[in-house]
Amino acid sequence: MNKSNIQSLIASIHQELIPQLIVESVHPHNPAQVRHIPAPWQLLGTGNYAAVVYHPEYPDLVVKIYAPGRPGFEEELEVYSRLGSHPAFSECFYAQEGLLVLKRLYGVTLYDCLHKGLRIPPQVIRDIDSALDYARTRGLYPHDVHGKNVMMSEGRGLVVDISDFLHQEHCSKWDNLKKAYYLIYLPIFYPLRLRVPYPLLDRVRKTYRFVNSFAGKVFKFINRLRHRKSLKN
């Protein structure tokens, strides 16, 4: 990455973007809201705590800005520090309190691939698997890896969201997605290029979240019963 471009972008961030950008996170479970963004900056997307913007003159870089009062900046910076440079992940070039300058990843999320009927080859799944294994060798714990957080770019897999990779509790989302890919997607959707409407995708996603949450509560309840029984014995 051209260092002079990065320095020019950083200057623009402090002179033009920060003084005028207004980002709010009203509810932790809803996307952040960008109330105002100065021209020519463009909004690329929002998460629950932050917004991602870019400048047209620096299309290969993005700026992630956390909404005031929202957590996660220090953790995300630590994750990028551990990851270093890897082709399946973004890379952090600059950080200041609540602000990250990152390498832009181009591609289509697997979620959108299903909607558009784009074929997802097995190499994409293998690339993501390999990237997650790499993250584990760096002392990280891949967490919350699902169809909206991974992408396909020219037949290769990318991991977009690494913000929860310090969470040590087990997360089965990626393993479950892989099972669905090999058992359902590859033999049926892949050859037919079936398109899945967004309402149906959202329904499947919400159902999965409910079932997963319910199963987690049942598992915790069973563990508490076992613990009480062991204390009595």
Coordinates of N, CA and C in Angstrom, one line a residue:
M1 N 0.8 -1.2 0.0 CA 0.0 0.0 0.0 C 0.9 1.2 0.0
N2 N 0.6 2.2 -0.9 CA 1.3 3.5 -1.0 C 1.2 4.3 0.3
K3 N 2.4 4.5 1.0 CA 2.4 5.2 2.2 C 2.0 6.7 2.1
S4 N 2.3 7.3 1.0 CA 2.0 8.7 0.7 C 0.5 8.8 0.6
N5 N -0.2 7.9 0.0 CA -1.6 7.9 -0.1 C -2.3 7.8 1.2
I6 N -1.7 6.9 2.1 CA -2.3 6.7 3.4 C -2.1 8.0 4.2
Q7 N -1.0 8.7 4.1 CA -0.8 9.9 4.8 C -1.7 11.0 4.3
S8 N -1.9 11.1 3.0 CA -2.8 12.1 2.5 C -4.3 11.8 2.9
L9 N -4.6 10.5 3.0 CA -6.0 10.2 3.5 C -6.1 10.6 4.9
I10 N -5.1 10.3 5.7 CA -5.2 10.6 7.2 C -5.4 12.1 7.4
A11 N -4.7 12.9 6.6 CA -4.8 14.4 6.7 C -6.2 14.8 6.3
S12 N -6.8 14.2 5.3 CA -8.2 14.5 4.9 C -9.2 14.1 6.0
I13 N -8.9 12.9 6.6 CA -9.8 12.5 7.7 C -9.9 13.5 8.8
H14 N -8.7 14.0 9.2 CA -8.7 15.0 10.4 C -9.2 16.4 10.0
Q15 N -9.0 16.7 8.7 CA -9.3 18.1 8.3 C -10.8 18.2 7.8
E16 N -11.3 17.1 7.1 CA -12.6 17.2 6.5 C -13.6 16.3 7.1
L17 N -13.2 15.0 7.4 CA -14.2 14.0 7.8 C -14.6 14.2 9.2
I18 N -13.7 14.1 10.2 CA -14.0 14.1 11.6 C -14.8 15.3 12.0
P19 N -14.4 16.5 11.6 CA -15.1 17.7 12.1 C -16.6 17.7 11.7
Q20 N -17.0 17.0 10.6 CA -18.3 17.1 10.1 C -19.1 15.8 10.2
L21 N -18.5 14.7 10.3 CA -19.2 13.4 10.4 C -20.0 13.3 11.7
I22 N -21.2 12.8 11.5 CA -22.1 12.6 12.7 C -22.5 11.1 12.7
V23 N -22.1 10.3 13.6 CA -22.4 8.9 13.7 C -23.1 8.6 15.0
E24 N -24.2 8.0 15.0 CA -24.9 7.6 16.3 C -25.3 6.2 16.3
S25 N -25.1 5.5 17.4 CA -25.6 4.2 17.6 C -26.7 4.2 18.7
V26 N -27.9 4.2 18.2 CA -29.1 4.4 19.1 C -29.4 3.2 19.9
H27 N -29.2 2.0 19.3 CA -29.5 0.8 20.0 C -28.4 -0.2 19.6
P28 N -27.9 -0.9 20.6 CA -26.7 -1.8 20.3 C -27.0 -3.0 19.4
H29 N -28.3 -3.3 19.2 CA -28.7 -4.4 18.3 C -29.2 -3.9 16.9
N30 N -29.1 -2.6 16.7 CA -29.5 -2.0 15.4 C -28.3 -1.3 14.8
P31 N -28.3 -1.2 13.4 CA -27.2 -0.6 12.8 C -27.0 0.9 13.2
A32 N -25.8 1.3 13.3 CA -25.5 2.7 13.6 C -26.1 3.6 12.5
Q33 N -26.3 4.9 12.9 CA -26.9 5.8 11.9 C -26.0 7.0 11.6
V34 N -25.8 7.2 10.4 CA -24.9 8.3 10.0 C -25.8 9.5 9.7
R35 N -25.8 10.5 10.5 CA -26.6 11.7 10.4 C -26.1 12.7 9.3
H36 N -24.8 12.7 9.2 CA -24.2 13.7 8.2 C -22.8 13.2 7.8
I37 N -22.5 13.2 6.5 CA -21.2 12.9 6.0 C -20.8 13.9 5.0
P38 N -19.6 14.5 5.1 CA -19.2 15.6 4.2 C -18.8 15.1 2.8
A39 N -19.1 15.8 1.8 CA -18.7 15.5 0.4 C -17.2 15.6 0.3
P40 N -16.5 14.8 -0.5 CA -17.0 13.7 -1.3 C -17.0 12.3 -0.7
W41 N -16.9 12.3 0.7 CA -16.9 11.0 1.4 C -18.2 10.2 1.1
Q42 N -18.1 8.9 1.1 CA -19.2 8.1 0.8 C -19.4 7.0 1.9
L43 N -20.6 6.7 2.2 CA -20.9 5.7 3.2 C -20.8 4.3 2.5
L44 N -20.0 3.4 3.1 CA -19.9 2.0 2.6 C -20.8 1.1 3.3
G45 N -21.0 1.3 4.6 CA -21.9 0.4 5.4 C -21.8 0.8 6.9
T46 N -22.7 0.1 7.6 CA -22.8 0.4 9.1 C -22.9 -0.9 9.8
G47 N -22.4 -1.0 11.0 CA -22.6 -2.1 11.9 C -23.3 -1.6 13.1
N48 N -23.5 -2.4 14.1 CA -24.2 -1.9 15.3 C -23.5 -0.8 16.1
Y49 N -22.2 -0.8 16.0 CA -21.5 0.2 16.8 C -20.7 1.2 15.9
A50 N -20.5 1.0 14.6 CA -19.6 1.8 13.8 C -20.1 2.0 12.4
A51 N -19.6 3.0 11.7 CA -19.8 3.2 10.3 C -18.5 3.1 9.5
V52 N -18.6 2.6 8.3 CA -17.5 2.5 7.4 C -17.7 3.4 6.2
V53 N -16.7 4.3 6.0 CA -16.8 5.3 4.9 C -15.5 5.2 4.0
Y54 N -15.6 5.8 2.9 CA -14.4 5.9 2.0 C -14.4 7.2 1.2
H55 N -13.2 7.5 0.8 CA -13.0 8.7 -0.1 C -12.8 8.3 -1.5
P56 N -13.5 8.8 -2.5 CA -13.3 8.4 -3.9 C -11.9 8.4 -4.4
E57 N -11.1 9.3 -3.9 CA -9.7 9.4 -4.4 C -8.8 8.3 -3.8
Y58 N -9.3 7.6 -2.8 CA -8.5 6.5 -2.2 C -9.4 5.3 -2.1
P59 N -9.8 4.7 -3.2 CA -10.8 3.6 -3.3 C -10.4 2.3 -2.6
D60 N -9.1 2.1 -2.4 CA -8.6 0.9 -1.8 C -8.4 0.9 -0.3
L61 N -8.9 2.1 0.3 CA -8.8 2.2 1.8 C -10.2 2.6 2.3
V62 N -10.5 2.2 3.5 CA -11.8 2.5 4.2 C -11.5 3.0 5.6
V63 N -12.4 3.8 6.1 CA -12.3 4.4 7.4 C -13.4 3.8 8.3
K64 N -13.1 3.1 9.3 CA -14.1 2.7 10.2 C -14.2 3.5 11.5
I65 N -15.3 4.1 11.7 CA -15.4 5.1 12.9 C -16.5 4.6 13.8
Y66 N -16.1 4.4 15.1 CA -17.1 4.0 16.1 C -17.9 5.1 16.6
A67 N -19.2 4.8 16.8 CA -20.1 5.8 17.4 C -19.6 6.2 18.8
P68 N -19.8 7.4 19.3 CA -19.4 7.8 20.6 C -20.1 6.9 21.7
G69 N -19.3 6.5 22.6 CA -19.8 5.7 23.7 C -19.9 4.2 23.5
R70 N -19.6 3.8 22.2 CA -19.7 2.3 21.9 C -18.4 1.6 22.1
P71 N -18.4 0.4 22.6 CA -17.1 -0.4 22.8 C -16.7 -1.1 21.5
G72 N -15.5 -1.6 21.6 CA -15.0 -2.5 20.6 C -13.7 -2.0 19.9
F73 N -13.4 -0.8 19.9 CA -12.3 -0.2 19.2 C -11.0 -0.9 19.6
E74 N -10.7 -0.9 20.9 CA -9.4 -1.5 21.4 C -9.3 -2.9 21.0
E75 N -10.4 -3.7 21.2 CA -10.4 -5.1 20.8 C -10.1 -5.3 19.3
E76 N -10.8 -4.5 18.5 CA -10.6 -4.7 17.1 C -9.1 -4.4 16.7
L77 N -8.6 -3.3 17.3 CA -7.2 -2.9 17.0 C -6.3 -4.0 17.4
E78 N -6.5 -4.7 18.5 CA -5.7 -5.8 19.0 C -5.7 -7.0 18.0
V79 N -6.9 -7.2 17.5 CA -7.1 -8.3 16.5 C -6.3 -8.1 15.3
Y80 N -6.4 -6.9 14.7 CA -5.6 -6.5 13.5 C -4.1 -6.6 13.8
S81 N -3.7 -6.2 15.0 CA -2.3 -6.2 15.3 C -1.8 -7.7 15.3
R82 N -2.6 -8.6 15.8 CA -2.2 -10.0 15.8 C -2.2 -10.6 14.4
L83 N -3.2 -10.2 13.6 CA -3.3 -10.8 12.3 C -2.2 -10.4 11.4
G84 N -1.8 -9.1 11.5 CA -0.8 -8.7 10.5 C -1.3 -8.6 9.1
S85 N -0.5 -9.1 8.2 CA -0.9 -9.1 6.8 C -1.2 -10.5 6.3
H86 N -2.5 -10.7 5.8 CA -2.9 -12.0 5.3 C -3.9 -11.7 4.2
P87 N -3.8 -12.5 3.1 CA -4.7 -12.2 1.9 C -6.2 -12.3 2.1
A88 N -6.6 -13.0 3.1 CA -8.0 -13.2 3.4 C -8.6 -12.2 4.3
F89 N -7.8 -11.4 5.0 CA -8.2 -10.4 5.9 C -7.9 -9.0 5.5
S90 N -8.6 -8.1 6.0 CA -8.2 -6.7 5.9 C -6.9 -6.4 6.7
E91 N -6.4 -5.2 6.6 CA -5.2 -4.8 7.3 C -5.3 -3.4 7.8
C92 N -4.9 -3.2 9.0 CA -5.0 -1.9 9.6 C -3.7 -1.1 9.4
F93 N -3.8 0.2 8.8 CA -2.7 1.0 8.5 C -2.6 2.2 9.4
Y94 N -3.6 2.5 10.1 CA -3.6 3.7 11.0 C -4.8 3.5 12.0
A95 N -4.5 4.0 13.3 CA -5.6 3.9 14.3 C -5.4 5.1 15.2
Q96 N -6.5 5.6 15.6 CA -6.6 6.7 16.6 C -7.9 6.4 17.3
E97 N -8.1 6.8 18.5 CA -9.2 6.5 19.4 C -10.5 6.5 18.6
G98 N -11.1 5.3 18.4 CA -12.4 5.2 17.8 C -12.4 5.2 16.3
L99 N -11.2 5.2 15.7 CA -11.0 5.3 14.2 C -10.0 4.4 13.7
L100 N -10.3 3.6 12.6 CA -9.3 2.7 12.0 C -9.3 3.0 10.5
V101 N -8.1 3.0 9.9 CA -7.9 3.1 8.5 C -7.5 1.7 8.0
L102 N -8.3 1.1 7.1 CA -8.2 -0.4 6.8 C -8.1 -0.6 5.3
K103 N -7.5 -1.7 4.9 CA -7.5 -2.1 3.5 C -8.9 -2.5 3.1
R104 N -9.3 -2.0 2.0 CA -10.7 -2.3 1.5 C -10.7 -3.7 0.9
L105 N -11.7 -4.5 1.3 CA -11.9 -5.8 0.7 C -13.0 -5.7 -0.3
Y106 N -12.8 -6.2 -1.5 CA -13.8 -6.2 -2.6 C -14.4 -7.6 -2.7
G107 N -15.7 -7.7 -2.9 CA -16.3 -9.0 -3.1 C -17.8 -9.0 -2.8
V108 N -18.4 -10.2 -2.8 CA -19.8 -10.3 -2.6 C -19.9 -11.2 -1.4
T109 N -20.7 -10.8 -0.4 CA -20.9 -11.7 0.8 C -21.6 -13.0 0.3
L110 N -21.4 -14.1 1.1 CA -22.0 -15.3 0.7 C -23.5 -15.2 0.8
Y111 N -24.0 -14.4 1.7 CA -25.4 -14.1 1.9 C -26.0 -13.5 0.6
D112 N -25.3 -12.6 0.0 CA -25.7 -12.0 -1.2 C -25.5 -12.9 -2.4
C113 N -24.5 -13.8 -2.3 CA -24.4 -14.8 -3.4 C -25.6 -15.7 -3.5
L114 N -26.1 -16.1 -2.3 CA -27.3 -16.9 -2.3 C -28.5 -16.2 -3.0
H115 N -28.6 -14.9 -2.7 CA -29.7 -14.1 -3.2 C -29.6 -13.9 -4.7
K116 N -28.3 -13.7 -5.2 CA -28.1 -13.5 -6.6 C -27.9 -14.7 -7.5
G117 N -27.8 -15.9 -6.8 CA -27.6 -17.1 -7.6 C -26.2 -17.3 -8.1
L118 N -25.3 -16.6 -7.4 CA -23.9 -16.7 -7.8 C -23.3 -18.0 -7.2
R119 N -22.6 -18.8 -8.1 CA -22.0 -20.0 -7.6 C -20.9 -19.8 -6.6
I120 N -20.9 -20.5 -5.5 CA -19.8 -20.4 -4.5 C -19.0 -21.7 -4.6
P121 N -17.8 -21.6 -5.2 CA -17.1 -22.9 -5.3 C -16.5 -23.3 -4.0
P122 N -16.1 -24.6 -3.9 CA -15.5 -25.1 -2.6 C -14.3 -24.4 -2.2
Q123 N -13.5 -23.8 -3.2 CA -12.3 -23.1 -2.8 C -12.5 -21.9 -1.9
V124 N -13.7 -21.3 -2.0 CA -14.0 -20.2 -1.1 C -14.1 -20.7 0.3
I125 N -14.8 -21.8 0.5 CA -14.9 -22.4 1.8 C -13.6 -22.8 2.4
R126 N -12.8 -23.4 1.5 CA -11.4 -23.8 2.0 C -10.6 -22.6 2.4
D127 N -10.7 -21.5 1.6 CA -9.9 -20.3 1.9 C -10.3 -19.7 3.2
I128 N -11.6 -19.7 3.5 CA -12.0 -19.1 4.8 C -11.6 -20.0 5.9
D129 N -11.7 -21.3 5.7 CA -11.3 -22.3 6.8 C -9.8 -22.1 7.1
S130 N -9.0 -21.9 6.0 CA -7.5 -21.7 6.2 C -7.3 -20.4 6.9
A131 N -8.0 -19.4 6.5 CA -7.8 -18.1 7.2 C -8.2 -18.1 8.7
L132 N -9.2 -18.8 9.0 CA -9.6 -19.0 10.4 C -8.6 -19.8 11.2
D133 N -8.0 -20.8 10.6 CA -6.9 -21.6 11.2 C -5.7 -20.7 11.4
Y134 N -5.4 -19.8 10.5 CA -4.3 -18.9 10.6 C -4.6 -18.0 11.8
A135 N -5.8 -17.5 11.9 CA -6.2 -16.6 13.1 C -5.9 -17.3 14.4
R136 N -6.3 -18.6 14.5 CA -6.1 -19.3 15.7 C -4.6 -19.4 16.0
T137 N -3.7 -19.6 15.0 CA -2.3 -19.6 15.3 C -1.8 -18.3 15.8
R138 N -2.5 -17.2 15.7 CA -2.1 -15.9 16.2 C -2.8 -15.6 17.5
G139 N -3.3 -16.6 18.2 CA -3.9 -16.5 19.5 C -5.3 -15.9 19.5
L140 N -6.0 -16.0 18.3 CA -7.3 -15.5 18.2 C -8.4 -16.6 18.2
Y141 N -9.6 -16.2 18.4 CA -10.7 -17.2 18.5 C -11.9 -16.8 17.5
P142 N -11.8 -17.3 16.3 CA -12.8 -16.9 15.3 C -14.2 -17.0 15.8
H143 N -15.0 -15.9 15.8 CA -16.3 -15.8 16.4 C -17.2 -15.0 15.5
D144 N -18.5 -15.4 15.5 CA -19.5 -14.7 14.7 C -19.2 -14.7 13.2
V145 N -18.7 -15.8 12.7 CA -18.4 -16.0 11.3 C -19.6 -16.6 10.6
H146 N -20.3 -15.8 9.8 CA -21.5 -16.2 9.1 C -21.6 -15.6 7.7
G147 N -22.7 -15.9 7.0 CA -22.8 -15.5 5.6 C -22.6 -14.1 5.3
K148 N -23.0 -13.2 6.2 CA -22.8 -11.8 6.0 C -21.4 -11.2 6.3
N149 N -20.6 -12.1 7.0 CA -19.3 -11.6 7.4 C -18.1 -12.2 6.6
V150 N -18.5 -13.0 5.6 CA -17.5 -13.6 4.7 C -17.9 -13.3 3.3
M151 N -16.9 -13.2 2.4 CA -17.1 -12.8 1.0 C -16.4 -13.7 0.0
M152 N -16.9 -13.6 -1.2 CA -16.3 -14.3 -2.3 C -15.7 -13.2 -3.3
S153 N -14.5 -13.3 -3.7 CA -13.8 -12.4 -4.6 C -13.0 -13.2 -5.6
E154 N -13.5 -13.2 -6.9 CA -12.8 -13.9 -7.9 C -12.6 -15.3 -7.6
G155 N -13.6 -16.0 -7.0 CA -13.5 -17.4 -6.7 C -12.7 -17.7 -5.4
R156 N -12.3 -16.7 -4.6 CA -11.5 -16.9 -3.4 C -12.3 -16.4 -2.2
G157 N -12.0 -16.9 -1.0 CA -12.8 -16.5 0.2 C -12.1 -15.5 1.0
L158 N -12.9 -14.5 1.5 CA -12.4 -13.5 2.4 C -13.2 -13.4 3.7
V159 N -12.5 -13.0 4.8 CA -13.2 -12.8 6.1 C -13.3 -11.3 6.3
V160 N -14.5 -10.8 6.5 CA -14.7 -9.4 6.5 C -14.7 -8.8 8.0
D161 N -15.4 -9.5 8.9 CA -15.6 -9.0 10.2 C -14.8 -9.8 11.2
I162 N -13.8 -9.1 11.9 CA -13.0 -9.8 12.8 C -13.1 -9.2 14.2
S163 N -14.1 -8.4 14.4 CA -14.2 -7.6 15.6 C -14.4 -8.4 16.9
D164 N -14.9 -9.6 16.7 CA -15.2 -10.5 17.9 C -14.2 -11.6 18.1
F165 N -13.0 -11.5 17.5 CA -12.1 -12.6 17.5 C -11.3 -12.7 18.8
L166 N -11.6 -11.9 19.8 CA -11.0 -12.1 21.1 C -11.9 -12.8 22.0
H167 N -13.2 -13.1 21.6 CA -14.1 -13.8 22.4 C -13.7 -15.3 22.5
Q168 N -13.5 -15.8 23.7 CA -13.0 -17.1 23.8 C -14.1 -18.2 23.8
E169 N -15.3 -17.8 24.0 CA -16.4 -18.8 24.1 C -16.6 -19.5 22.7
H170 N -17.0 -20.7 22.7 CA -17.1 -21.5 21.4 C -18.3 -20.9 20.6
C171 N -18.0 -20.8 19.3 CA -19.0 -20.3 18.3 C -19.1 -21.3 17.2
S172 N -20.3 -21.8 16.9 CA -20.5 -22.8 15.9 C -21.1 -22.3 14.6
K173 N -21.2 -21.0 14.5 CA -21.8 -20.5 13.3 C -21.2 -20.9 12.0
W174 N -19.8 -20.8 11.9 CA -19.1 -21.2 10.7 C -19.2 -22.7 10.5
D175 N -19.1 -23.5 11.5 CA -19.2 -25.0 11.3 C -20.6 -25.3 10.8
N176 N -21.6 -24.6 11.3 CA -23.0 -24.9 10.9 C -23.2 -24.5 9.4
L177 N -22.6 -23.3 9.1 CA -22.7 -22.9 7.7 C -22.0 -23.9 6.7
K178 N -20.9 -24.4 7.1 CA -20.1 -25.3 6.3 C -21.0 -26.6 6.1
K179 N -21.6 -27.1 7.1 CA -22.5 -28.3 7.0 C -23.6 -28.0 6.0
A180 N -24.2 -26.9 6.1 CA -25.3 -26.5 5.2 C -24.8 -26.4 3.8
Y181 N -23.6 -25.9 3.6 CA -23.0 -25.7 2.3 C -22.8 -27.1 1.6
Y182 N -22.2 -28.0 2.3 CA -21.8 -29.3 1.7 C -23.1 -30.3 1.6
L183 N -24.0 -30.1 2.6 CA -25.1 -31.0 2.6 C -26.3 -30.5 1.7
I184 N -26.5 -29.2 1.6 CA -27.6 -28.7 0.9 C -27.2 -27.8 -0.3
Y185 N -26.3 -26.8 -0.1 CA -26.0 -25.9 -1.2 C -25.3 -26.6 -2.3
L186 N -24.2 -27.3 -2.1 CA -23.4 -27.8 -3.1 C -24.1 -28.8 -4.0
P187 N -24.9 -29.8 -3.5 CA -25.6 -30.7 -4.4 C -26.9 -30.1 -5.0
I188 N -27.5 -29.1 -4.5 CA -28.7 -28.6 -5.0 C -28.6 -27.2 -5.6
F189 N -28.2 -26.2 -4.8 CA -28.2 -24.8 -5.2 C -27.1 -24.5 -6.2
Y190 N -25.9 -25.1 -6.0 CA -24.8 -24.8 -6.8 C -25.0 -25.2 -8.3
P191 N -25.4 -26.4 -8.6 CA -25.6 -26.7 -10.1 C -26.8 -26.0 -10.7
L192 N -27.9 -25.7 -9.9 CA -29.1 -25.0 -10.5 C -29.0 -23.5 -10.4
R193 N -28.0 -23.0 -9.7 CA -27.9 -21.5 -9.5 C -29.2 -20.9 -9.0
L194 N -29.7 -21.6 -8.0 CA -31.0 -21.1 -7.4 C -30.8 -19.8 -6.7
R195 N -31.8 -18.9 -6.9 CA -31.8 -17.6 -6.2 C -32.7 -17.7 -5.0
V196 N -32.3 -17.2 -3.9 CA -33.1 -17.2 -2.6 C -33.5 -15.7 -2.3
P197 N -34.8 -15.5 -2.3 CA -35.3 -14.1 -1.9 C -34.8 -13.7 -0.6
Y198 N -34.5 -12.4 -0.4 CA -34.0 -11.8 0.9 C -35.0 -12.1 2.0
P199 N -36.3 -12.0 1.8 CA -37.2 -12.3 2.9 C -37.1 -13.7 3.5
L200 N -36.8 -14.7 2.5 CA -36.6 -16.1 3.0 C -35.3 -16.2 3.7
L201 N -34.2 -15.6 3.1 CA -32.9 -15.6 3.8 C -33.0 -15.1 5.2
D202 N -33.7 -13.9 5.3 CA -33.8 -13.3 6.7 C -34.6 -14.2 7.6
R203 N -35.6 -14.9 7.1 CA -36.4 -15.8 7.9 C -35.6 -17.0 8.4
V204 N -34.7 -17.5 7.5 CA -33.8 -18.6 7.9 C -32.8 -18.1 8.9
R205 N -32.3 -16.9 8.7 CA -31.3 -16.4 9.6 C -31.9 -16.2 11.0
K206 N -33.1 -15.6 11.1 CA -33.8 -15.4 12.4 C -34.2 -16.7 13.1
T207 N -34.6 -17.7 12.3 CA -34.9 -19.0 12.8 C -33.7 -19.6 13.4
Y208 N -32.6 -19.5 12.7 CA -31.3 -20.1 13.2 C -30.9 -19.4 14.5
R209 N -31.0 -18.1 14.5 CA -30.6 -17.4 15.8 C -31.5 -17.8 16.9
F210 N -32.8 -18.0 16.7 CA -33.7 -18.4 17.8 C -33.4 -19.8 18.3
V211 N -33.2 -20.7 17.3 CA -32.9 -22.1 17.7 C -31.6 -22.2 18.4
N212 N -30.6 -21.4 17.9 CA -29.3 -21.5 18.5 C -29.3 -20.9 19.9
S213 N -30.0 -19.8 20.1 CA -30.2 -19.2 21.4 C -30.9 -20.1 22.4
F214 N -32.0 -20.7 21.9 CA -32.7 -21.7 22.7 C -31.9 -22.8 23.2
A215 N -31.1 -23.4 22.2 CA -30.3 -24.5 22.5 C -29.2 -24.2 23.5
G216 N -28.7 -22.9 23.4 CA -27.7 -22.5 24.3 C -28.3 -22.4 25.7
K217 N -29.5 -21.9 25.9 CA -30.1 -21.8 27.2 C -30.4 -23.1 27.8
V218 N -30.8 -24.1 26.9 CA -31.1 -25.4 27.4 C -29.8 -26.1 27.9
F219 N -28.7 -25.8 27.2 CA -27.4 -26.4 27.5 C -26.9 -25.8 28.9
K220 N -27.1 -24.5 29.1 CA -26.7 -23.9 30.3 C -27.5 -24.5 31.5
F221 N -28.9 -24.6 31.2 CA -29.8 -25.2 32.3 C -29.3 -26.6 32.7
I222 N -29.0 -27.4 31.7 CA -28.6 -28.8 32.0 C -27.3 -28.8 32.8
N223 N -26.4 -27.9 32.4 CA -25.1 -27.8 33.2 C -25.3 -27.4 34.6
R224 N -26.3 -26.4 34.8 CA -26.6 -26.0 36.2 C -27.1 -27.2 37.0
L225 N -28.0 -28.0 36.4 CA -28.6 -29.1 37.1 C -27.5 -30.1 37.4
R226 N -26.6 -30.4 36.5 CA -25.5 -31.3 36.7 C -24.6 -30.8 37.9
H227 N -24.4 -29.5 37.9 CA -23.5 -28.9 38.9 C -24.2 -29.1 40.3
R228 N -25.5 -28.8 40.4 CA -26.2 -28.9 41.7 C -26.2 -30.4 42.1
K229 N -26.4 -31.3 41.2 CA -26.4 -32.7 41.5 C -25.0 -33.2 42.1
S230 N -23.9 -32.7 41.5 CA -22.6 -33.0 41.9 C -22.3 -32.5 43.3
L231 N -22.9 -31.3 43.6 CA -22.7 -30.7 44.9 C -23.4 -31.5 46.0
K232 N -24.6 -32.0 45.7 CA -25.4 -32.8 46.6 C -24.6 -34.2 46.9
N233 N -24.0 -34.7 45.8 CA -23.3 -36.0 46.0 C -22.0 -35.7 46.7

